[in-house]
Each structure stands twice: as C-alpha cells, then as structure tokens.
mmCIF file of C-alpha atoms in Angstrom:
data_model
loop_
_atom_site.group_PDB
_atom_site.id
_atom_site.type_symbol
_atom_site.label_atom_id
_atom_site.label_comp_id
_atom_site.label_asym_id
_atom_site.label_seq_id
_atom_site.Cartn_x
_atom_site.Cartn_y
_atom_site.Cartn_z
ATOM 1 C CA MET V 207 53.649 131.888 125.443
ATOM 2 C CA SER V 208 50.400 130.448 126.783
ATOM 3 C CA ASP V 209 48.321 130.899 123.638
ATOM 4 C CA PRO V 210 48.177 127.467 121.982
ATOM 5 C CA ASP V 211 48.838 129.044 118.596
ATOM 6 C CA GLY V 212 51.698 131.096 119.988
ATOM 7 C CA LEU V 213 51.194 134.800 120.576
ATOM 8 C CA LEU V 214 53.412 136.939 118.439
ATOM 9 C CA ASP V 215 55.664 139.494 120.046
ATOM 10 C CA ASP V 216 57.378 142.363 118.252
ATOM 11 C CA LEU V 217 60.410 140.295 117.339
ATOM 12 C CA ASP V 218 58.250 137.570 115.767
ATOM 13 C CA ALA V 219 56.391 140.250 113.825
ATOM 14 C CA ASP V 220 59.746 141.671 112.627
ATOM 15 C CA ILE V 221 60.835 138.201 111.544
ATOM 16 C CA LEU V 222 57.587 137.581 109.650
ATOM 17 C CA ASP V 223 57.925 140.918 107.844
ATOM 18 C CA ALA V 224 61.528 140.087 106.975
ATOM 19 C CA LEU V 225 60.462 136.619 105.773
ATOM 20 C CA ALA V 226 57.907 138.102 103.368
ATOM 21 C CA ARG V 227 60.498 140.580 102.031
ATOM 22 C CA THR V 228 63.248 137.991 101.785
ATOM 23 C CA TRP V 229 61.279 135.326 99.908
ATOM 24 C CA ALA V 230 59.831 137.965 97.571
ATOM 25 C CA ALA V 231 63.383 139.122 96.723
ATOM 26 C CA VAL V 232 65.061 135.705 96.586
ATOM 27 C CA ASP V 233 62.418 133.782 94.652
ATOM 28 C CA PRO V 234 59.812 136.052 93.053
ATOM 29 C CA PRO V 235 57.143 134.587 90.753
ATOM 30 C CA PRO V 236 58.042 134.884 87.026
ATOM 31 C CA ALA V 237 57.333 138.425 85.835
ATOM 32 C CA ASP V 238 54.801 137.175 83.274
ATOM 33 C CA LEU V 239 52.959 134.715 85.528
ATOM 34 C CA ASP V 240 49.941 136.981 86.123
ATOM 35 C CA GLU V 241 49.670 137.708 82.390
ATOM 36 C CA ARG V 242 49.965 134.024 81.471
ATOM 37 C CA VAL V 243 47.183 133.093 83.873
ATOM 38 C CA SER V 244 44.940 135.983 82.816
ATOM 39 C CA PHE V 245 45.421 135.043 79.167
ATOM 40 C CA ALA V 246 44.624 131.392 79.829
ATOM 41 C CA LEU V 247 41.428 132.383 81.654
ATOM 42 C CA ARG V 248 40.274 134.832 78.958
ATOM 43 C CA LEU V 249 37.867 132.212 77.620
ATOM 44 C CA ALA V 250 34.314 132.653 76.413
ATOM 45 C CA ASP V 251 33.160 129.674 78.450
ATOM 46 C CA LEU V 252 34.743 128.926 81.806
ATOM 47 C CA ASP V 253 33.216 125.450 82.185
ATOM 48 C CA VAL V 254 36.341 123.775 80.829
ATOM 49 C CA GLU V 255 38.421 120.651 81.287
ATOM 50 C CA ALA V 256 42.029 121.575 82.094
ATOM 51 C CA ALA V 257 44.713 119.603 80.254
ATOM 52 C CA ARG V 258 47.940 119.419 82.229
ATOM 53 C CA LEU V 259 51.297 120.088 80.663
ATOM 54 C CA GLN V 260 53.211 116.803 80.759
ATOM 55 C CA HIS V 261 56.407 117.344 78.929
ATOM 56 C CA ASP V 262 58.143 120.265 77.311
ATOM 57 C CA ALA V 263 61.386 119.227 75.670
ATOM 58 C CA LEU V 264 63.680 120.684 73.079
ATOM 59 C CA VAL V 265 64.295 118.275 70.220
ATOM 60 C CA GLY V 266 67.008 118.457 67.597
ATOM 61 C CA SER V 267 70.385 120.076 67.780
ATOM 62 C CA GLY V 268 69.934 123.402 66.024
ATOM 63 C CA ALA V 269 72.701 125.807 66.970
ATOM 64 C CA ARG V 270 70.161 128.499 67.707
ATOM 65 C CA ALA V 271 67.064 128.057 69.823
ATOM 66 C CA ALA V 272 65.055 129.503 66.922
ATOM 67 C CA GLU V 273 65.867 126.432 64.827
ATOM 68 C CA GLN V 274 64.759 123.950 67.431
ATOM 69 C CA ALA V 275 61.498 122.069 67.481
ATOM 70 C CA ARG V 276 59.825 121.716 70.839
ATOM 71 C CA THR V 277 57.483 118.874 71.692
ATOM 72 C CA ILE V 278 54.825 119.505 74.308
ATOM 73 C CA THR V 279 52.303 116.995 75.632
ATOM 74 C CA PHE V 280 49.106 117.859 77.485
ATOM 75 C CA ASP V 281 46.927 115.348 79.251
ATOM 76 C CA CYS V 282 43.462 115.136 80.785
ATOM 77 C CA ASP V 283 40.871 112.416 81.414
ATOM 78 C CA LEU V 284 39.294 112.965 77.986
ATOM 79 C CA LEU V 285 42.351 112.958 75.747
ATOM 80 C CA SER V 286 46.048 113.548 75.252
ATOM 81 C CA LEU V 287 47.305 116.288 73.024
ATOM 82 C CA MET V 288 50.829 116.378 71.624
ATOM 83 C CA VAL V 289 52.179 119.328 69.707
ATOM 84 C CA SER V 290 55.447 119.985 67.946
ATOM 85 C CA VAL V 291 56.348 123.662 67.760
ATOM 86 C CA LEU V 292 58.694 124.735 64.970
ATOM 87 C CA PRO V 293 59.665 128.406 64.546
ATOM 88 C CA GLY V 294 60.260 129.542 60.954
ATOM 89 C CA ASP V 295 60.757 132.685 58.902
ATOM 90 C CA ASP V 296 57.031 133.119 58.285
ATOM 91 C CA GLY V 297 55.912 132.409 61.822
ATOM 92 C CA VAL V 298 55.578 129.370 64.039
ATOM 93 C CA ARG V 299 54.304 126.035 62.730
ATOM 94 C CA VAL V 300 52.374 123.884 65.192
ATOM 95 C CA ASP V 301 51.821 120.206 64.322
ATOM 96 C CA GLY V 302 49.464 118.384 66.615
ATOM 97 C CA TRP V 303 48.066 114.930 67.332
ATOM 98 C CA LEU V 304 45.043 113.958 69.396
ATOM 99 C CA ALA V 305 44.911 110.641 71.209
ATOM 100 C CA PRO V 306 42.621 108.822 70.950
ATOM 101 C CA PRO V 307 42.439 110.029 67.317
ATOM 102 C CA ALA V 308 39.241 111.896 66.420
ATOM 103 C CA PRO V 309 38.239 114.568 63.855
ATOM 104 C CA LEU V 310 37.598 117.290 66.428
ATOM 105 C CA ARG V 311 37.628 121.068 66.115
ATOM 106 C CA VAL V 312 40.866 122.542 67.455
ATOM 107 C CA GLU V 313 41.506 126.204 68.238
ATOM 108 C CA LEU V 314 44.760 127.996 68.844
ATOM 109 C CA ARG V 315 44.337 131.283 70.708
ATOM 110 C CA THR V 316 47.164 133.782 70.510
ATOM 111 C CA ALA V 317 47.479 136.796 72.770
ATOM 112 C CA ALA V 318 46.952 140.338 71.601
ATOM 113 C CA ALA V 319 50.152 141.972 70.401
ATOM 114 C CA GLY V 320 49.491 145.310 72.104
ATOM 115 C CA PRO V 321 47.583 146.390 75.203
ATOM 116 C CA ASP V 322 44.588 147.436 73.065
ATOM 117 C CA GLY V 323 44.745 144.498 70.682
ATOM 118 C CA GLN V 324 42.403 141.543 70.580
ATOM 119 C CA ASP V 325 43.313 137.918 71.108
ATOM 120 C CA VAL V 326 43.230 136.008 67.821
ATOM 121 C CA VAL V 327 41.595 132.590 67.466
ATOM 122 C CA HIS V 328 42.874 130.275 64.720
ATOM 123 C CA THR V 329 40.567 127.334 63.993
ATOM 124 C CA THR V 330 41.145 124.030 62.254
ATOM 125 C CA GLN V 331 39.761 120.516 62.137
ATOM 126 C CA ALA V 332 41.780 117.461 63.065
ATOM 127 C CA ASP V 333 41.677 114.645 60.495
ATOM 128 C CA GLN V 334 40.497 111.069 61.159
ATOM 129 C CA ALA V 335 43.959 110.248 62.485
ATOM 130 C CA GLY V 336 43.696 113.108 64.973
ATOM 131 C CA ARG V 337 46.311 115.207 63.196
ATOM 132 C CA PHE V 338 46.101 118.968 62.779
ATOM 133 C CA VAL V 339 48.422 121.814 61.834
ATOM 134 C CA PHE V 340 48.606 125.575 62.264
ATOM 135 C CA THR V 341 51.080 127.670 60.266
ATOM 136 C CA GLY V 342 52.200 131.282 60.347
ATOM 137 C CA ILE V 343 51.431 131.708 64.020
ATOM 138 C CA PRO V 344 53.067 134.750 65.679
ATOM 139 C CA HIS V 345 55.496 134.285 68.558
ATOM 140 C CA GLY V 346 54.079 134.905 72.009
ATOM 141 C CA LEU V 347 51.488 133.482 74.370
ATOM 142 C CA ALA V 348 49.216 130.795 72.961
ATOM 143 C CA GLN V 349 46.651 128.275 74.187
ATOM 144 C CA LEU V 350 45.010 125.244 72.573
ATOM 145 C CA LEU V 351 41.334 124.339 72.862
ATOM 146 C CA VAL V 352 39.764 121.077 71.696
ATOM 147 C CA HIS V 353 35.988 120.952 71.206
ATOM 148 C CA GLY V 354 33.743 117.917 71.190
ATOM 149 C CA ALA V 355 35.828 115.364 73.082
ATOM 150 C CA GLY V 356 33.331 115.442 75.941
ATOM 151 C CA LEU V 357 30.779 117.774 77.417
ATOM 152 C CA ARG V 358 33.451 120.297 78.240
ATOM 153 C CA THR V 359 35.988 121.994 76.022
ATOM 154 C CA VAL V 360 39.539 120.839 76.756
ATOM 155 C CA VAL V 361 41.917 123.762 77.342
ATOM 156 C CA THR V 362 45.677 123.843 77.846
ATOM 157 C CA PRO V 363 47.632 126.305 79.968
ATOM 158 C CA GLY V 364 49.134 129.263 78.157
ATOM 159 C CA ILE V 365 52.464 128.449 76.555
ATOM 160 C CA VAL V 366 55.017 130.762 74.979
ATOM 161 C CA LEU V 367 55.546 130.004 71.287
ATOM 162 C CA MET D 114 44.851 148.678 97.268
ATOM 163 C CA THR D 115 47.577 147.369 95.077
ATOM 164 C CA ALA D 116 47.005 143.746 94.341
ATOM 165 C CA ALA D 117 50.710 143.190 93.722
ATOM 166 C CA ALA D 118 51.495 143.910 97.361
ATOM 167 C CA GLY D 119 50.469 140.371 98.292
ATOM 168 C CA ALA D 120 50.776 139.274 101.883
ATOM 169 C CA GLY D 121 52.385 141.103 104.695
ATOM 170 C CA THR D 122 51.382 144.599 103.711
ATOM 171 C CA VAL D 123 47.611 144.291 103.648
ATOM 172 C CA PRO D 124 45.927 143.850 107.038
ATOM 173 C CA ALA D 125 44.248 140.455 107.255
ATOM 174 C CA GLU D 126 40.705 141.787 107.512
ATOM 175 C CA GLY D 127 41.277 144.241 104.673
ATOM 176 C CA ARG D 128 42.576 141.512 102.407
ATOM 177 C CA ALA D 129 39.659 139.202 103.176
ATOM 178 C CA ALA D 130 37.166 142.004 102.536
ATOM 179 C CA VAL D 131 38.817 142.871 99.225
ATOM 180 C CA LEU D 132 38.822 139.218 98.153
ATOM 181 C CA ALA D 133 35.190 138.783 99.201
ATOM 182 C CA GLY D 134 34.151 141.709 97.004
ATOM 183 C CA LEU D 135 36.211 140.489 94.056
ATOM 184 C CA LEU D 136 34.879 136.954 94.424
ATOM 185 C CA GLU D 137 31.274 138.145 94.269
ATOM 186 C CA LYS D 138 31.976 140.184 91.136
ATOM 187 C CA ALA D 139 33.895 137.335 89.524
ATOM 188 C CA ARG D 140 30.992 134.952 90.151
ATOM 189 C CA GLU D 141 28.747 137.432 88.321
ATOM 190 C CA GLY D 142 31.051 137.214 85.307
ATOM 191 C CA ASP D 143 33.337 140.220 85.872
ATOM 192 C CA ARG D 144 36.623 139.167 84.229
ATOM 193 C CA GLY D 145 38.469 142.181 85.629
ATOM 194 C CA ALA D 146 37.629 140.969 89.132
ATOM 195 C CA LEU D 147 38.911 137.482 88.250
ATOM 196 C CA ASP D 148 42.188 139.002 87.019
ATOM 197 C CA ALA D 149 42.474 140.978 90.256
ATOM 198 C CA ILE D 150 42.021 137.775 92.291
ATOM 199 C CA VAL D 151 44.760 136.148 90.211
ATOM 200 C CA ARG D 152 47.155 139.032 90.915
ATOM 201 C CA GLU D 153 46.318 138.995 94.627
ATOM 202 C CA VAL D 154 46.714 135.244 95.172
ATOM 203 C CA ASN D 155 49.445 134.297 92.678
ATOM 204 C CA PRO D 156 52.392 135.047 95.030
ATOM 205 C CA LEU D 157 50.939 132.635 97.618
ATOM 206 C CA LEU D 158 50.354 129.895 95.035
ATOM 207 C CA TRP D 159 53.833 130.380 93.589
ATOM 208 C CA HIS D 160 55.463 129.906 96.988
ATOM 209 C CA VAL D 161 53.220 126.945 97.821
ATOM 210 C CA ALA D 162 54.322 125.230 94.592
ATOM 211 C CA ARG D 163 57.997 126.087 95.135
ATOM 212 C CA ALA D 164 57.849 125.006 98.798
ATOM 213 C CA GLN D 165 56.885 121.496 97.649
ATOM 214 C CA GLY D 166 60.213 121.328 95.810
ATOM 215 C CA LEU D 167 59.319 122.162 92.201
ATOM 216 C CA ASP D 168 61.666 124.011 89.868
ATOM 217 C CA ALA D 169 60.563 127.398 88.555
ATOM 218 C CA GLU D 170 59.010 126.389 85.208
ATOM 219 C CA PRO D 171 57.007 123.429 86.542
ATOM 220 C CA ALA D 172 55.896 125.609 89.474
ATOM 221 C CA ALA D 173 54.561 128.224 87.036
ATOM 222 C CA ASP D 174 52.762 125.470 85.089
ATOM 223 C CA VAL D 175 51.187 124.156 88.281
ATOM 224 C CA VAL D 176 49.913 127.624 89.190
ATOM 225 C CA GLN D 177 48.341 127.964 85.721
ATOM 226 C CA THR D 178 46.720 124.525 85.941
ATOM 227 C CA THR D 179 45.299 125.389 89.359
ATOM 228 C CA TRP D 180 43.517 128.450 87.955
ATOM 229 C CA LEU D 181 42.184 126.519 84.936
ATOM 230 C CA VAL D 182 40.720 123.903 87.264
ATOM 231 C CA PHE D 183 39.453 126.638 89.581
ATOM 232 C CA VAL D 184 37.241 128.521 87.109
ATOM 233 C CA ARG D 185 34.934 125.531 86.774
ATOM 234 C CA HIS D 186 34.335 125.667 90.537
ATOM 235 C CA LEU D 187 33.956 129.428 90.790
ATOM 236 C CA ASP D 188 30.208 129.184 91.453
ATOM 237 C CA THR D 189 30.646 126.915 94.455
ATOM 238 C CA ILE D 190 33.223 128.981 96.355
ATOM 239 C CA ARG D 191 31.639 131.567 98.606
ATOM 240 C CA THR D 192 34.162 132.994 101.072
ATOM 241 C CA PRO D 193 37.732 134.307 100.872
ATOM 242 C CA GLN D 194 38.838 131.585 103.307
ATOM 243 C CA ALA D 195 37.277 128.903 101.125
ATOM 244 C CA LEU D 196 38.877 130.506 98.059
ATOM 245 C CA LEU D 197 42.386 130.567 99.517
ATOM 246 C CA GLY D 198 42.023 127.094 101.023
ATOM 247 C CA TRP D 199 40.779 125.607 97.753
ATOM 248 C CA LEU D 200 43.515 127.259 95.677
ATOM 249 C CA ALA D 201 46.304 126.336 98.128
ATOM 250 C CA THR D 202 45.122 122.707 98.328
ATOM 251 C CA THR D 203 44.839 122.357 94.565
ATOM 252 C CA THR D 204 48.272 123.915 94.008
ATOM 253 C CA ARG D 205 49.861 121.525 96.511
ATOM 254 C CA ARG D 206 48.137 118.475 95.010
ATOM 255 C CA GLU D 207 49.087 119.476 91.471
ATOM 256 C CA ALA D 208 52.682 119.983 92.635
ATOM 257 C CA TRP D 209 52.743 116.579 94.335
ATOM 258 C CA ARG D 210 51.294 114.933 91.236
ATOM 259 C CA LEU D 211 54.086 116.425 89.116
ATOM 260 C CA LEU D 212 56.788 115.492 91.632
ATOM 261 C CA ARG D 213 55.544 111.892 91.691
ATOM 262 C CA GLN D 214 55.798 111.793 87.900
ATOM 263 C CA GLU D 215 59.285 113.324 87.920
ATOM 264 C CA ARG D 216 60.474 110.867 90.542
ATOM 265 C CA ALA D 217 58.912 107.915 88.746
ATOM 266 C CA GLY D 218 60.763 108.896 85.579
ATOM 267 C CA ALA D 219 64.097 109.671 87.213
ATOM 268 C CA ASP D 220 66.928 107.477 88.362
ATOM 269 C CA PRO D 221 66.186 107.262 92.080
ATOM 270 C CA ASP D 222 69.838 107.862 92.928
ATOM 271 C CA SER D 223 70.210 110.843 90.667
ATOM 272 C CA GLU D 224 70.989 114.326 91.857
ATOM 273 C CA VAL D 225 67.908 115.532 90.012
ATOM 274 C CA VAL D 226 65.718 113.955 92.648
ATOM 275 C CA GLU D 227 67.818 115.376 95.467
ATOM 276 C CA HIS D 228 67.570 118.778 93.896
ATOM 277 C CA ALA D 229 63.823 118.531 93.513
ATOM 278 C CA LEU D 230 63.387 117.612 97.144
ATOM 279 C CA SER D 231 65.575 120.359 98.468
ATOM 280 C CA PRO D 232 65.505 123.605 96.480
ATOM 281 C CA ALA D 233 68.930 125.108 96.039
ATOM 282 C CA ALA D 234 70.111 127.662 98.537
ATOM 283 C CA ASP D 235 72.700 129.100 96.160
ATOM 284 C CA VAL D 236 71.055 132.473 95.927
ATOM 285 C CA ASP D 237 72.905 135.685 95.293
ATOM 286 C CA GLU D 238 72.618 137.471 98.618
ATOM 287 C CA GLN D 239 73.030 140.781 96.802
ATOM 288 C CA VAL D 240 69.324 140.718 95.897
ATOM 289 C CA LEU D 241 68.707 141.241 99.611
ATOM 290 C CA THR D 242 69.229 144.932 100.222
ATOM 291 C CA HIS D 243 68.630 144.921 103.979
ATOM 292 C CA GLU D 244 71.432 143.656 106.208
ATOM 293 C CA ARG D 245 68.755 142.063 108.394
ATOM 294 C CA ASP D 246 67.307 140.137 105.457
ATOM 295 C CA ARG D 247 70.729 138.696 104.683
ATOM 296 C CA ALA D 248 71.005 137.597 108.313
ATOM 297 C CA LEU D 249 67.547 136.007 108.078
ATOM 298 C CA TRP D 250 68.489 134.215 104.846
ATOM 299 C CA ARG D 251 71.576 132.743 106.518
ATOM 300 C CA ALA D 252 69.441 131.644 109.466
ATOM 301 C CA LEU D 253 66.997 129.957 107.079
ATOM 302 C CA GLN D 254 69.854 127.882 105.654
ATOM 303 C CA ALA D 255 70.562 126.563 109.148
ATOM 304 C CA VAL D 256 67.056 125.310 109.968
ATOM 305 C CA SER D 257 65.460 122.069 108.785
ATOM 306 C CA ASP D 258 64.019 121.760 105.309
ATOM 307 C CA ARG D 259 60.558 121.355 106.839
ATOM 308 C CA CYS D 260 60.926 124.636 108.742
ATOM 309 C CA ARG D 261 62.292 126.463 105.725
ATOM 310 C CA ARG D 262 59.316 125.382 103.617
ATOM 311 C CA LEU D 263 56.775 126.251 106.292
ATOM 312 C CA LEU D 264 58.338 129.665 106.931
ATOM 313 C CA ARG D 265 58.228 130.411 103.204
ATOM 314 C CA VAL D 266 54.464 130.044 103.137
ATOM 315 C CA VAL D 267 53.793 131.388 106.660
ATOM 316 C CA ALA D 268 54.945 134.810 105.524
ATOM 317 C CA LEU D 269 52.313 134.879 102.770
ATOM 318 C CA VAL D 270 49.319 133.743 104.784
ATOM 319 C CA ASP D 271 47.311 136.057 107.010
ATOM 320 C CA ARG D 272 47.895 135.203 110.637
ATOM 321 C CA PRO D 273 44.537 133.705 111.607
ATOM 322 C CA ASP D 274 44.483 131.550 108.470
ATOM 323 C CA TYR D 275 45.983 128.347 109.844
ATOM 324 C CA ASP D 276 43.463 126.380 107.810
ATOM 325 C CA VAL D 277 44.967 127.778 104.616
ATOM 326 C CA LEU D 278 48.459 127.062 105.908
ATOM 327 C CA ALA D 279 47.532 123.471 106.752
ATOM 328 C CA GLU D 280 46.091 123.013 103.246
ATOM 329 C CA ALA D 281 49.121 124.614 101.638
ATOM 330 C CA MET D 282 51.599 122.390 103.463
ATOM 331 C CA GLY D 283 49.557 119.201 103.606
ATOM 332 C CA MET D 284 49.907 119.183 107.400
ATOM 333 C CA PRO D 285 47.232 118.563 110.058
ATOM 334 C CA ARG D 286 45.643 121.817 111.268
ATOM 335 C CA GLY D 287 46.591 121.028 114.854
ATOM 336 C CA SER D 288 50.287 120.686 114.145
ATOM 337 C CA ILE D 289 50.611 123.985 112.284
ATOM 338 C CA GLY D 290 50.701 126.209 115.381
ATOM 339 C CA PRO D 291 53.298 124.187 117.332
ATOM 340 C CA THR D 292 55.467 123.568 114.235
ATOM 341 C CA ARG D 293 55.379 127.204 113.252
ATOM 342 C CA GLY D 294 56.216 128.133 116.866
ATOM 343 C CA ARG D 295 59.224 125.785 116.948
ATOM 344 C CA CYS D 296 60.523 126.973 113.566
ATOM 345 C CA LEU D 297 60.143 130.641 114.452
ATOM 346 C CA ALA D 298 61.854 130.029 117.815
ATOM 347 C CA LYS D 299 64.818 128.399 116.067
ATOM 348 C CA VAL D 300 65.174 131.289 113.626
ATOM 349 C CA ARG D 301 64.826 133.734 116.507
ATOM 350 C CA GLU D 302 67.612 132.045 118.417
ATOM 351 C CA LEU D 303 69.921 132.163 115.372
ATOM 352 C CA LEU D 304 69.111 135.800 114.671
ATOM 353 C CA LEU D 305 69.646 136.932 118.257
ATOM 354 C CA ALA D 306 73.121 135.373 118.088
ATOM 355 C CA ASP D 307 73.857 137.216 114.827
ATOM 356 C CA PRO D 308 75.260 140.729 115.393
ATOM 357 C CA THR D 309 74.173 141.889 111.926
ATOM 358 C CA TRP D 310 70.511 141.302 112.849
ATOM 359 C CA SER D 311 70.496 143.045 116.231
ATOM 360 C CA ARG D 312 72.700 145.941 115.207
#
C-alpha cells in the first residue's frame, strides 16, 4: 500500500463494516441518551454555563431503592450545587445547597409526561444560606438551573429522579 | 436519511452535507435541527467517551456535558468537520477530566483503576448475530488496548476525517494513518487465520 494513509481494499472495507456493526451491538449508547440530551438542551436561552456532575451516590440502607436518598453534586467555575433526592409517596423531594451560599433563583425543569406534553418549570428562591427545596416532583427526567450567579445561567445535565 | 443510522451506512459526503444543512438551521434557532444533530453525532461521542475507559453512566454524563458546553459555541462553528472535531475533542477532554478525578480519588492499586483503564471484554457474544462479527470480536480481544480503542472510533468516523479521529483519540494527526494501518493489518491477519471469518 503506497498511499501514506493506507488505501483500503475490499477486505479492509469488510472489516470496517463489521467493526461498526460489532461495536453498535456490543456497546450501544443508552437507549435514552438522545432524549436526555434533547431535554437538557430544551432551554429558552442557550448561552449557559454547564455544571458538571461530580458525584452521584446512594446514601442510606433502605431495602428498596425507592427508600434511598441520593446525593448529587454539580460543579462549575461560578458555583457548586449539591442536591439530595428523596423519593416519597407524594413525589420526589429535592433538597439543595448552593456554595458559595447566595439567595439565588433556582429552577427545576421536569420533562413532559407524554409526547404532546409540556416541560414543567418549578421555581424557588434559595435562602441566605444557599438552601432550597422542591417537593412533590414527579419521577422522570429533570434539570436544575441557577440564575444570577454570573452573567450566564448555570445549568446541570438532565438527571433521572 | 435516518439519523439513527450513524456511521458506516451514510456515505461520507452525504453525511457532511446533511450535517451542514442541520448546522445552518440550528444556528438560526431551529431546535428540531439541533435535536437531529444530537441523534446523528451521539453514537460517535458515546464511543469516544467509552474508548477513553469510562464506565457507561459516566460516559453518558460526559456526552451530556459536551452538548451543554457546545450550545454556547454554536454560533462560532461553521462546518461539519469543525462541528465533529469540536465535539470529539470536548468529549475526550471531559472524559479525561473525569478519569483524572476518579484516579485521584481511588486507591492506586485498586482493581477499579485497572477496570477504568481497560474496559471489560466480558461481553455476551450472543448479541453478535453474524458469525463473522463474533470472529472479529475475538480478534479485537487479541490486539493491544490502543488498537482496540482506535478501531472502536475508526468505525464511526468517515474515512477522510483523520482530523476528527486525531481529536477523538488525542493522537497526533500524522500518526493516525500509520497506527490505523498497523491495527487493521493485525486484525486482518487474525481474521484470515480464523476459519469462521473466511467461511
């Protein structure tokens, strides 16, 4: 093969086709990955500061997953955001803390239940200590937004409550 | 075209043209076009993240973060090549950032680190319906980790796009061609010696 990049013959082409098929079968992306990304990008304003998911751990020893609280931390240059997610009979309770503490407006977006439904935005205000809480949140995809920490709104990836 | 088809089935020029059209619409604020770009490029980003050694959940998080960072830069990205290069680079960097954190927090001797560096090969071969694909999977277990990672992403990148491949793997552009050639040659040799491939 004189081509510096290596000319492909039929066998190489067969191998490349088989590689694409094989990796797609052996390790496909999660079935909901496209939906999670599309939900997270369904924002009014796209000039946002992305907060990275740092830690997602199950806390407590409830026998069923439904009884367990989950603590999730998000981080960006402007702030850190820690939430504790506790499922209950009347929906999910989300307790959150902003660091550094500041009385900022916090939104929790939840995904539409059906294909024709609308996303729902729950809004609250953190207190002086940076604490906030949402209650009665439905299970499913959700995303947190924090306004006023900087020029841009801080947004988290979509998480499944 | 079906966006879910990903690489391999769409001719390179067709894919670039489709992405160019979608990119223009997305820059004008068309959210449907942005969703279509996500569906088209997600398989590549997924395999880039996994090829760096991330487990499934962190890999999915990294792909999401990449898109959230991307939308701020939408206005500055003009061509499909720039789009794929930017997304592949960002996915790799986000994956590396996470791996550094995981390693910093882990016992350096632990199996967790080993596992993260070398994704498990314990896959149920039954998901591979073609005899030839099972032969290829066995061959992939016999090549170096570096080759296995490169050949995972090679299959998802259009053939002229060595720039994207270099970005995705964090390798110099000039070494992509020779490395890919060596890895393919090794797999070829193993397959030609395997009667279930040639049959």
